[in-house]
Amino acid sequence: MPVVPGYELPQVSPARLPNATAQGLTLRELSEGADGARQLGNIGRGLAGLSDDAQKERDQANSVILNDNVNKGRQAQMQQSQNFALLKGDDAFKPDPDTGLNPSDKFAGDLQDNLKGIGEALPNDALKQAWQAHAADLVTAFKTDAMHHGVQQWQQYQDNVSKGAIETAGQTLIQYPGDPEKIAGATQSIRDSVASLNKGQDKSVVEQAQADAVSVAQTSVVKSLLAGQSPDLANKYFTDHADDFTPAGKASLSEALAHATAGSAAISAVDSAMAKHVPQGADPTQGDTPINAVAIEADLREQFKDKPLALRAAIDEFHVRESAWKDTQNQYKAANVNSVMGMLADGKSLATVQQTQEWANLPGEARAQIQDHALSRANALTARSDASAARNDKALGLQNYDKYLDVAMNPDKLAAMTPDEVKALLPVLGTSLTHNLMESRAKLNNAADLKTAKMDADQFGSTALAFGIDTKDLTLSKEEKGNIALLKQNVDYVLTELQAAKKSPLTTQEKADAMRTEMARTVTVDPGFFSANKSVPVVQLSPEDAAHVVIPDADRAQITSAMNSMKIPVTEENIRRFYLRKVSPAGKVVTGGK
């Protein structure tokens, strides 16, 4: 009999069982023998109970071990399923060229090897046998996951193949719009691919999808021809393949084809009208040959009086050409003006310059402006006076301040001008104003610069309006525009000085504060002729008003004392100059920068 550890059978003494039979035994001996038998029976039953408990403990231990390993195997299966799900396209179903195995079979084999290793590590045969059933279930679960993923990837792969075929066919149609054989092959390829994509659908659904796909591809062909400036070919292709377009496709192209046809007719019409009304041999680079826009537009309206779409296209086409003509004229005019001004600056006489081709190429207005500028300069040189030259230059600017304002308050217009075109304003605006514009134009290097310039112009307008000056009033006279331009020039000077002192760009708020401060720095002006005195901001003083500024006695005494100590001639002009500069930084530019 096996012995359970910790438990031993009780030993019966031989003296208590002297004989093997019951013969001759006394009652007491028989009674004692019966008690011993009962005791032995109880011990046997106790040993049997102990054996059952031990088996239960062994079973529980095996169950724990099995469950732990099943969890480990399930984690291995899930990881393998996740790894397989990373395979995309034909990688999920294409057999290995070396082994011939499908990816799912290879992954399943790897999982089986992993699970087999887990089973071999189990401590007894019962566990190993139970593990085999669990391992088989885990492999089956993986194969189910792999099958679903493989089918999904196969469908996507087929869809991509079909979509690729549709795209390729569409490109073929665009590349060979005049090849009937290629067109027929491409459209059939599209139909076949669409049928593959809609496998299992009702026949009517498939046919509608095929018609839509062919129409989209053919629409792209027509649009490609239109983009290539081939409206006639586009119309012919559309007509020849009308059956390939759905009603929606035809509707989407009808307007574009109409515009393209109108545009083609417009080009021919503008060619004809300009040939009639622009002098033969006219060249925008020579002189100031104008375009008779009124006559040309009237001609176009007559040609298309019953065709509004074509008329609009023709007018637009003419405006494009007219703008290009004027741009070319402006560029060449600027180049010629700058060349002529350069000759004068080099000391050549006006008579000599007037014999050059550059002079001949100038429009009449530009010649007159340069003549005036040259005569003014000659008078200043004759007077041998820098002050006289400065006065002449300022007088020229005052005459054309309205033209300066038109550019200075319009950053978009200034940005559209080339540096040469700005420089060519010299005979019109004079040196000082032209220099201001050239500096402003040099700051317009990108969209951010232009945005800042617009904000500055708007801020100037808002501040001026707060002081009763409407810079956008369309009824302003030339003189009023000139006063605003003078104010703008002087404000720009003050802002430049403040920025130089700060050694960094001014913020929008700092500019606004500076403008308001300058508009509040006023002086008293005595207009004379029995008129009442008026209060004028220094930054807004005209040369005439600056000459009639009333200097308070206290300021006059203080300035006179300072001039005497510095041995500066005490003249009315000098006192006024120091006084204005004391009131405002703009006093320097108002008094000619002295």
XYZ file of C-alpha atoms in Angstrom:
594
model
C 0.000 0.000 0.000
C 1.413 3.430 -0.933
C 2.265 5.742 1.906
C 0.962 9.328 1.950
C 3.736 11.601 3.244
C 3.064 12.629 6.864
C 0.624 9.852 7.400
C 1.713 6.288 8.805
C -0.393 3.221 9.623
C -0.797 2.425 13.384
C 0.988 -0.812 14.468
C -1.078 -3.560 16.172
C 0.816 -5.426 18.927
C 1.257 -9.221 18.293
C 0.419 -9.897 21.979
C -3.034 -8.522 21.279
C -3.572 -10.920 18.334
C -1.846 -14.117 19.454
C -3.689 -16.556 17.174
C -4.942 -16.603 13.610
C -8.251 -18.284 14.532
C -11.090 -17.569 16.949
C -11.144 -21.006 18.493
C -10.671 -21.053 22.229
C -10.863 -17.268 22.525
C -12.503 -15.735 25.513
C -15.320 -13.163 25.206
C -12.960 -10.414 26.162
C -10.471 -11.508 23.545
C -13.164 -11.592 20.909
C -14.357 -8.151 21.956
C -10.870 -6.714 21.756
C -10.408 -8.235 18.327
C -13.592 -6.618 17.053
C -12.515 -3.234 18.319
C -9.194 -3.554 16.495
C -10.954 -4.390 13.255
C -13.224 -1.381 13.549
C -10.172 0.776 14.217
C -8.429 -0.522 11.117
C -11.550 0.204 9.007
C -11.676 3.794 10.222
C -7.966 4.282 9.383
C -8.562 2.944 5.837
C -11.435 5.288 5.251
C -9.329 8.215 6.512
C -6.518 7.321 4.141
C -8.943 7.231 1.211
C -10.220 10.721 2.060
C -6.687 12.047 2.226
C -5.965 10.629 -1.248
C -9.014 12.451 -2.765
C -7.917 15.808 -1.307
C -4.429 15.424 -2.746
C -5.906 14.747 -6.190
C -8.025 17.870 -5.985
C -4.952 19.903 -5.128
C -3.100 18.440 -8.084
C -6.019 19.209 -10.426
C -6.222 22.809 -9.210
C -2.506 23.288 -9.735
C -2.748 21.882 -13.275
C -5.706 24.189 -14.039
C -3.740 27.262 -12.962
C -0.763 26.253 -15.085
C -2.985 25.554 -18.098
C -4.847 28.875 -17.808
C -1.577 30.835 -17.570
C -0.258 29.206 -20.713
C -3.562 29.639 -22.567
C -3.347 33.384 -21.837
C 0.221 33.391 -23.062
C -0.836 31.587 -26.230
C -3.770 33.966 -26.778
C -1.388 36.949 -26.556
C 0.866 35.297 -29.139
C -2.125 34.728 -31.444
C -3.346 38.340 -31.096
C 0.145 39.699 -31.784
C 0.410 37.527 -34.896
C -3.007 38.756 -36.081
C -1.913 42.368 -35.554
C 1.322 41.758 -37.467
C -0.598 40.210 -40.341
C -2.986 43.182 -40.412
C 0.000 45.419 -41.201
C 0.346 43.722 -44.607
C -1.228 45.879 -47.319
C -2.200 45.209 -50.885
C -0.859 42.059 -52.524
C 1.549 41.564 -49.623
C -1.427 40.098 -47.758
C -2.177 37.367 -50.309
C 0.721 37.021 -52.761
C 2.595 33.652 -52.307
C 6.255 33.709 -51.335
C 8.301 33.114 -54.533
C 10.753 30.828 -52.687
C 8.462 28.688 -50.520
C 5.167 29.023 -52.400
C 3.396 29.685 -49.102
C 0.644 32.234 -48.812
C 1.390 34.941 -46.194
C -1.430 33.622 -43.970
C 0.004 30.063 -44.050
C 3.482 31.333 -43.208
C 2.189 33.395 -40.296
C 0.068 30.432 -39.085
C 3.123 28.164 -39.208
C 5.148 30.638 -37.162
C 2.323 30.795 -34.618
C 2.151 26.995 -34.432
C 5.878 26.813 -33.729
C 5.481 29.385 -30.979
C 2.553 27.496 -29.405
C 4.400 24.169 -29.680
C 7.266 25.638 -27.649
C 4.802 26.683 -24.970
C 3.330 23.143 -24.819
C 6.682 21.410 -24.583
C 7.488 23.424 -21.466
C 4.471 22.049 -19.562
C 5.302 19.745 -16.561
C 3.181 16.652 -17.292
C 1.491 14.685 -20.050
C -2.053 15.581 -18.962
C -1.307 19.291 -19.368
C 0.408 18.746 -22.696
C -2.579 16.831 -24.012
C -5.007 19.503 -22.853
C -2.764 22.228 -24.358
C -2.925 20.695 -27.847
C -6.669 21.389 -28.054
C -6.225 24.997 -26.948
C -3.336 25.544 -29.399
C -5.455 24.256 -32.275
C -8.237 26.714 -31.354
C -5.744 29.620 -31.272
C -4.371 28.754 -34.722
C -7.923 28.557 -36.065
C -8.701 32.004 -34.599
C -5.623 33.462 -36.301
C -6.532 31.904 -39.665
C -10.020 33.428 -39.388
C -8.553 36.904 -38.769
C -6.041 36.437 -41.577
C -8.740 35.333 -44.004
C -10.866 38.448 -43.346
C -7.871 40.765 -43.755
C -6.675 38.981 -46.886
C -10.082 39.218 -48.535
C -10.304 42.914 -47.666
C -6.854 43.622 -49.102
C -7.651 41.605 -52.222
C -10.785 43.700 -52.819
C -8.919 46.943 -52.268
C -6.146 45.779 -54.537
C -8.599 44.955 -57.287
C -10.334 48.300 -56.783
C -7.024 50.128 -57.032
C -6.135 48.208 -60.173
C -9.477 49.165 -61.674
C -9.158 52.787 -60.591
C -5.635 52.883 -61.978
C -6.912 51.540 -65.266
C -9.577 54.258 -65.347
C -6.992 56.957 -64.662
C -4.637 55.589 -67.304
C -7.459 55.466 -69.835
C -8.348 59.079 -69.024
C -4.762 60.178 -69.637
C -4.783 58.313 -72.937
C -7.878 60.213 -74.035
C -6.228 63.549 -73.177
C -2.992 62.649 -74.984
C -4.628 61.319 -78.156
C -7.829 63.322 -78.755
C -7.484 62.783 -82.494
C -6.885 59.015 -82.498
C -10.223 57.121 -82.867
C -8.641 53.731 -82.101
C -7.074 54.872 -78.848
C -10.256 56.702 -77.865
C -12.344 53.546 -78.382
C -9.871 51.413 -76.423
C -9.661 53.865 -73.561
C -13.427 54.258 -73.161
C -13.874 50.457 -73.207
C -11.159 50.108 -70.552
C -13.064 52.570 -68.381
C -16.306 50.593 -68.779
C -14.601 47.286 -67.941
C -12.904 48.723 -64.865
C -16.117 50.292 -63.597
C -17.903 46.938 -64.044
C -15.192 45.287 -61.944
C -15.590 47.890 -59.222
C -19.346 47.364 -59.142
C -19.355 43.570 -59.318
C -22.512 42.148 -57.808
C -24.561 45.320 -58.350
C -27.724 45.502 -60.469
C -27.135 45.896 -64.177
C -28.743 49.351 -64.224
C -26.446 50.536 -61.436
C -23.362 49.286 -63.291
C -24.410 50.896 -66.578
C -25.067 54.256 -64.912
C -21.672 54.137 -63.194
C -20.016 53.331 -66.537
C -21.747 56.249 -68.267
C -20.769 58.643 -65.484
C -17.111 57.553 -65.556
C -16.808 57.853 -69.344
C -18.483 61.287 -69.265
C -16.061 62.536 -66.605
C -13.066 61.325 -68.628
C -14.341 62.893 -71.849
C -15.110 66.155 -70.042
C -11.461 66.294 -68.992
C -10.437 65.989 -72.645
C -12.579 68.978 -73.665
C -11.295 71.067 -70.751
C -7.735 70.169 -71.683
C -8.308 71.385 -75.239
C -9.842 74.616 -73.951
C -6.896 75.169 -71.616
C -4.595 74.713 -74.580
C -6.348 77.587 -76.380
C -7.962 75.243 -78.911
C -11.670 76.135 -78.751
C -12.349 74.902 -82.287
C -10.869 71.472 -81.551
C -12.742 71.382 -78.232
C -16.058 72.038 -79.965
C -15.349 69.408 -82.627
C -14.386 66.778 -80.035
C -17.496 67.567 -78.010
C -19.691 67.166 -81.074
C -17.994 63.989 -82.352
C -18.314 62.231 -78.994
C -21.625 63.683 -77.846
C -22.946 60.204 -76.960
C -20.193 59.801 -74.338
C -21.431 62.746 -72.260
C -24.185 62.521 -69.680
C -26.679 65.414 -69.503
C -24.811 66.749 -66.472
C -21.515 66.538 -68.347
C -22.925 68.423 -71.313
C -24.340 71.108 -69.044
C -20.992 71.584 -67.288
C -19.230 72.175 -70.624
C -21.764 74.228 -72.529
C -20.916 77.542 -70.825
C -17.166 76.966 -71.024
C -17.408 76.142 -74.736
C -19.564 79.207 -75.346
C -17.055 81.464 -73.575
C -14.158 79.901 -75.459
C -15.914 80.345 -78.784
C -16.741 83.942 -77.883
C -13.137 84.507 -76.823
C -11.826 83.213 -80.128
C -14.191 85.478 -82.044
C -13.246 88.379 -79.759
C -9.555 88.060 -80.562
C -10.240 88.239 -84.286
C -12.602 91.185 -83.819
C -10.111 93.182 -81.720
C -7.398 92.502 -84.287
C -9.675 93.913 -86.961
C -10.757 96.976 -84.943
C -7.226 97.920 -83.906
C -6.024 97.574 -87.491
C -8.641 100.169 -88.446
C -8.136 102.693 -85.670
C -4.447 102.481 -84.686
C -2.140 104.170 -87.212
C -0.248 101.685 -89.329
C 3.231 101.084 -87.970
C 2.369 102.672 -84.603
C 4.720 101.556 -81.850
C 4.105 102.104 -78.123
C 7.859 102.473 -77.648
C 7.965 105.505 -79.938
C 6.454 108.836 -78.955
C 2.978 109.105 -77.468
C 0.862 107.404 -80.140
C -2.527 107.004 -78.464
C -5.075 104.248 -78.885
C -8.458 105.563 -79.995
C -10.349 103.569 -77.377
C -13.696 105.218 -78.121
C -13.594 104.329 -81.823
C -12.373 100.787 -81.185
C -15.067 100.029 -78.591
C -17.743 101.460 -80.911
C -16.479 99.185 -83.690
C -16.662 96.134 -81.395
C -20.173 96.987 -80.231
C -21.293 97.183 -83.842
C -19.755 93.782 -84.655
C -21.405 92.043 -81.699
C -24.572 94.069 -81.203
C -26.683 90.886 -81.013
C -24.118 88.749 -79.178
C -23.662 90.025 -75.606
C -21.334 87.210 -74.532
C -19.007 87.750 -77.487
C -19.157 91.541 -76.996
C -18.128 91.249 -73.361
C -15.239 88.980 -74.351
C -14.163 91.432 -77.065
C -14.264 94.460 -74.741
C -12.256 92.553 -72.127
C -9.701 91.503 -74.730
C -9.317 95.100 -75.917
C -8.863 96.421 -72.369
C -6.081 93.899 -71.804
C -4.308 95.060 -74.960
C -4.889 98.735 -74.158
C -3.403 98.269 -70.685
C -0.385 96.466 -72.126
C 0.081 99.273 -74.690
C 0.008 101.942 -71.977
C 2.340 99.987 -69.704
C 4.841 99.711 -72.532
C 4.505 103.423 -73.271
C 5.080 104.304 -69.604
C 8.169 102.122 -69.343
C 9.768 103.524 -72.466
C 8.729 107.049 -71.538
C 10.386 106.636 -68.133
C 13.558 105.291 -69.733
C 13.694 108.196 -72.206
C 12.899 110.832 -69.548
C 15.640 109.509 -67.287
C 18.085 109.400 -70.189
C 17.313 113.009 -71.141
C 17.520 114.193 -67.518
C 20.844 112.414 -67.215
C 22.191 114.311 -70.212
C 21.074 117.618 -68.701
C 22.623 116.679 -65.354
C 25.900 115.940 -67.172
C 25.960 119.517 -68.453
C 24.618 119.113 -71.982
C 22.564 122.026 -73.224
C 18.867 121.747 -73.814
C 19.423 122.453 -77.524
C 21.858 119.532 -77.765
C 19.512 117.173 -75.898
C 16.644 118.121 -78.204
C 18.572 116.656 -81.144
C 18.721 113.152 -79.617
C 16.516 110.152 -80.398
C 15.519 109.920 -76.736
C 14.027 113.414 -76.968
C 12.235 112.520 -80.203
C 10.705 109.468 -78.520
C 9.209 111.550 -75.705
C 5.520 112.518 -75.778
C 4.826 116.250 -76.128
C 3.711 116.696 -72.499
C 6.975 115.184 -71.190
C 9.033 117.458 -73.474
C 7.256 120.552 -72.138
C 7.815 119.480 -68.533
C 11.503 118.854 -69.113
C 11.885 122.205 -70.903
C 10.336 124.017 -67.905
C 12.564 122.098 -65.513
C 15.674 122.813 -67.566
C 14.906 126.543 -67.814
C 14.261 126.756 -64.080
C 17.553 124.998 -63.409
C 19.377 127.317 -65.817
C 17.944 130.384 -64.086
C 19.107 129.075 -60.729
C 22.609 128.431 -62.042
C 22.698 131.896 -63.532
C 21.750 133.341 -60.167
C 24.530 131.249 -58.585
C 22.303 130.690 -55.622
C 21.560 127.372 -53.949
C 18.654 129.024 -52.218
C 17.273 130.111 -55.572
C 17.587 126.558 -56.896
C 15.783 125.213 -53.846
C 13.016 127.765 -54.242
C 12.609 126.904 -57.911
C 12.469 123.191 -57.084
C 9.892 123.773 -54.339
C 7.846 126.019 -56.636
C 7.767 123.234 -59.224
C 6.552 120.817 -56.561
C 3.876 123.222 -55.361
C 2.513 123.466 -58.885
C 2.075 119.694 -59.076
C 1.386 118.718 -55.466
C -1.902 117.153 -56.589
C 0.013 114.701 -58.796
C 2.323 113.901 -55.913
C -0.670 113.255 -53.639
C -2.215 110.931 -56.230
C 0.800 108.624 -55.920
C 1.837 109.229 -52.303
C -1.620 108.342 -50.926
C -2.036 105.305 -53.182
C 0.496 102.583 -52.194
C -0.961 100.164 -54.771
C -0.266 102.622 -57.571
C 3.228 103.382 -56.294
C 4.030 99.676 -55.955
C 2.930 99.095 -59.562
C 5.460 101.670 -60.808
C 9.034 100.697 -61.580
C 11.838 102.716 -59.959
C 12.548 104.235 -63.376
C 8.930 105.330 -63.730
C 9.091 107.037 -60.320
C 12.390 108.692 -61.191
C 10.879 109.958 -64.435
C 8.532 112.181 -62.385
C 11.463 114.490 -61.646
C 10.580 117.112 -64.297
C 7.004 117.173 -62.930
C 7.481 117.052 -59.158
C 10.955 118.428 -58.675
C 13.870 116.856 -56.843
C 12.489 116.848 -53.304
C 9.103 115.247 -53.957
C 10.539 112.764 -56.454
C 13.144 111.762 -53.892
C 10.388 111.205 -51.324
C 8.497 108.938 -53.683
C 11.611 107.003 -54.621
C 12.308 106.360 -50.943
C 8.727 105.233 -50.402
C 8.885 102.963 -53.465
C 12.120 101.401 -52.223
C 10.319 100.308 -49.050
C 7.660 98.360 -50.990
C 9.494 95.080 -51.440
C 6.760 92.566 -50.608
C 3.114 92.113 -49.634
C 3.842 92.885 -45.972
C 5.485 96.193 -46.899
C 2.510 97.119 -49.081
C 0.088 96.270 -46.267
C 2.026 98.513 -43.867
C 2.054 101.362 -46.405
C -1.722 101.072 -46.846
C -2.222 101.162 -43.092
C -0.026 104.275 -42.871
C -2.008 105.973 -45.638
C -5.305 105.086 -43.943
C -3.972 106.313 -40.591
C -2.912 109.610 -42.161
C -6.362 110.017 -43.693
C -8.117 109.226 -40.390
C -5.960 111.640 -38.407
C -6.378 114.402 -40.984
C -10.150 113.855 -40.979
C -10.186 114.286 -37.188
C -8.809 117.786 -37.816
C -11.338 118.564 -40.547
C -9.285 117.528 -43.590
C -10.953 114.939 -45.855
C -8.225 113.408 -48.014
C -10.785 111.347 -49.961
C -13.034 114.231 -50.941
C -13.425 113.958 -54.723
C -14.368 117.640 -55.027
C -11.047 118.967 -53.715
C -9.461 121.687 -55.813
C -5.899 121.454 -57.057
C -4.850 123.916 -54.343
C -6.568 121.875 -51.611
C -4.931 118.692 -52.852
C -1.635 120.543 -52.831
C -2.116 121.502 -49.159
C -2.833 117.890 -48.239
C 0.205 116.715 -50.179
C 2.348 119.252 -48.342
C 0.964 117.992 -45.027
C 1.703 114.393 -46.071
C 5.273 115.261 -47.023
C 5.908 117.034 -43.731
C 4.309 114.260 -41.629
C 6.464 111.676 -43.403
C 9.529 113.763 -42.561
C 8.610 113.904 -38.860
C 7.948 110.141 -38.732
C 11.282 109.470 -40.391
C 13.072 111.635 -37.813
C 11.284 109.903 -34.921
C 12.121 106.477 -36.292
C 15.774 107.445 -36.672
C 15.839 108.620 -33.065
C 14.194 105.409 -31.884
C 16.567 103.313 -34.015
C 13.773 100.880 -34.829
C 10.513 100.953 -36.820
C 7.622 102.851 -35.286
C 4.513 100.908 -34.342
C 1.155 101.803 -35.839
C 0.105 103.351 -32.542
C 3.303 105.399 -32.302
C 2.707 106.746 -35.800
C -0.876 107.659 -34.954
C 0.184 109.393 -31.725
C 2.913 111.311 -33.558
C 0.472 112.526 -36.229
C -2.029 113.724 -33.620
C 0.733 115.424 -31.652
C 1.998 117.270 -34.740
C -1.481 118.385 -35.733
C -1.847 119.878 -32.237
C 1.445 121.855 -32.441
C 0.067 125.062 -33.885
C 1.358 128.577 -34.462
C -0.440 131.827 -35.207
C -0.371 133.137 -38.769
C -1.192 136.726 -39.760
C -2.594 136.578 -43.324
C -2.542 140.385 -43.639
C -4.972 142.414 -45.703
C -7.058 143.076 -42.614
C -7.806 139.333 -42.223
C -8.053 137.735 -38.799
C -5.151 135.703 -37.492
C -5.478 131.932 -37.834
C -4.027 128.960 -35.972
C -2.158 126.496 -38.219
C -0.248 123.304 -37.316
C 3.456 123.739 -38.109
C 3.334 120.512 -40.068
C 0.689 122.045 -42.336
C 2.357 125.441 -42.973
C 2.710 126.455 -46.589
C 5.765 128.556 -47.518
C 3.519 131.626 -47.678
C 2.010 131.000 -44.222
C 5.472 130.260 -42.764
C 6.576 133.746 -43.821
C 3.733 135.316 -41.820
C 4.023 133.399 -38.545
C 3.483 135.573 -35.456
C 6.301 135.027 -32.954
C 5.314 135.607 -29.291
C 7.400 138.267 -27.552
C 8.735 135.888 -24.900
C 9.908 133.423 -27.527
C 11.378 136.197 -29.656
C 13.438 137.516 -26.704
C 14.671 134.059 -25.751
C 15.652 133.178 -29.334
C 17.341 136.547 -29.902
C 19.436 136.116 -26.750
C 20.505 132.634 -27.822
C 21.423 133.834 -31.316
C 23.545 136.635 -29.927
C 25.423 134.230 -27.671
C 26.090 131.931 -30.627
C 26.948 134.894 -32.863
C 24.220 134.027 -35.359
C 22.903 136.996 -37.373
C 19.673 138.191 -35.774
C 17.323 138.419 -38.755
C 13.575 137.968 -38.925
C 14.042 134.911 -41.125
C 16.460 133.309 -38.622
C 14.191 134.072 -35.644
C 11.236 132.511 -37.479
C 13.298 129.459 -38.414
C 14.387 128.794 -34.802
C 10.904 129.454 -33.493
C 9.214 126.979 -35.827
C 11.825 124.301 -35.056
C 11.256 124.930 -31.347
C 7.506 124.328 -31.723
C 7.779 121.225 -33.933
C 10.331 118.984 -35.667
C 8.396 119.779 -38.848
C 9.731 123.339 -38.565
C 12.957 122.199 -40.193
C 11.344 120.942 -43.385
C 8.879 123.860 -43.435
C 11.766 126.348 -43.482
C 13.603 124.548 -46.250
C 15.717 122.205 -44.097
C 18.008 124.947 -42.782
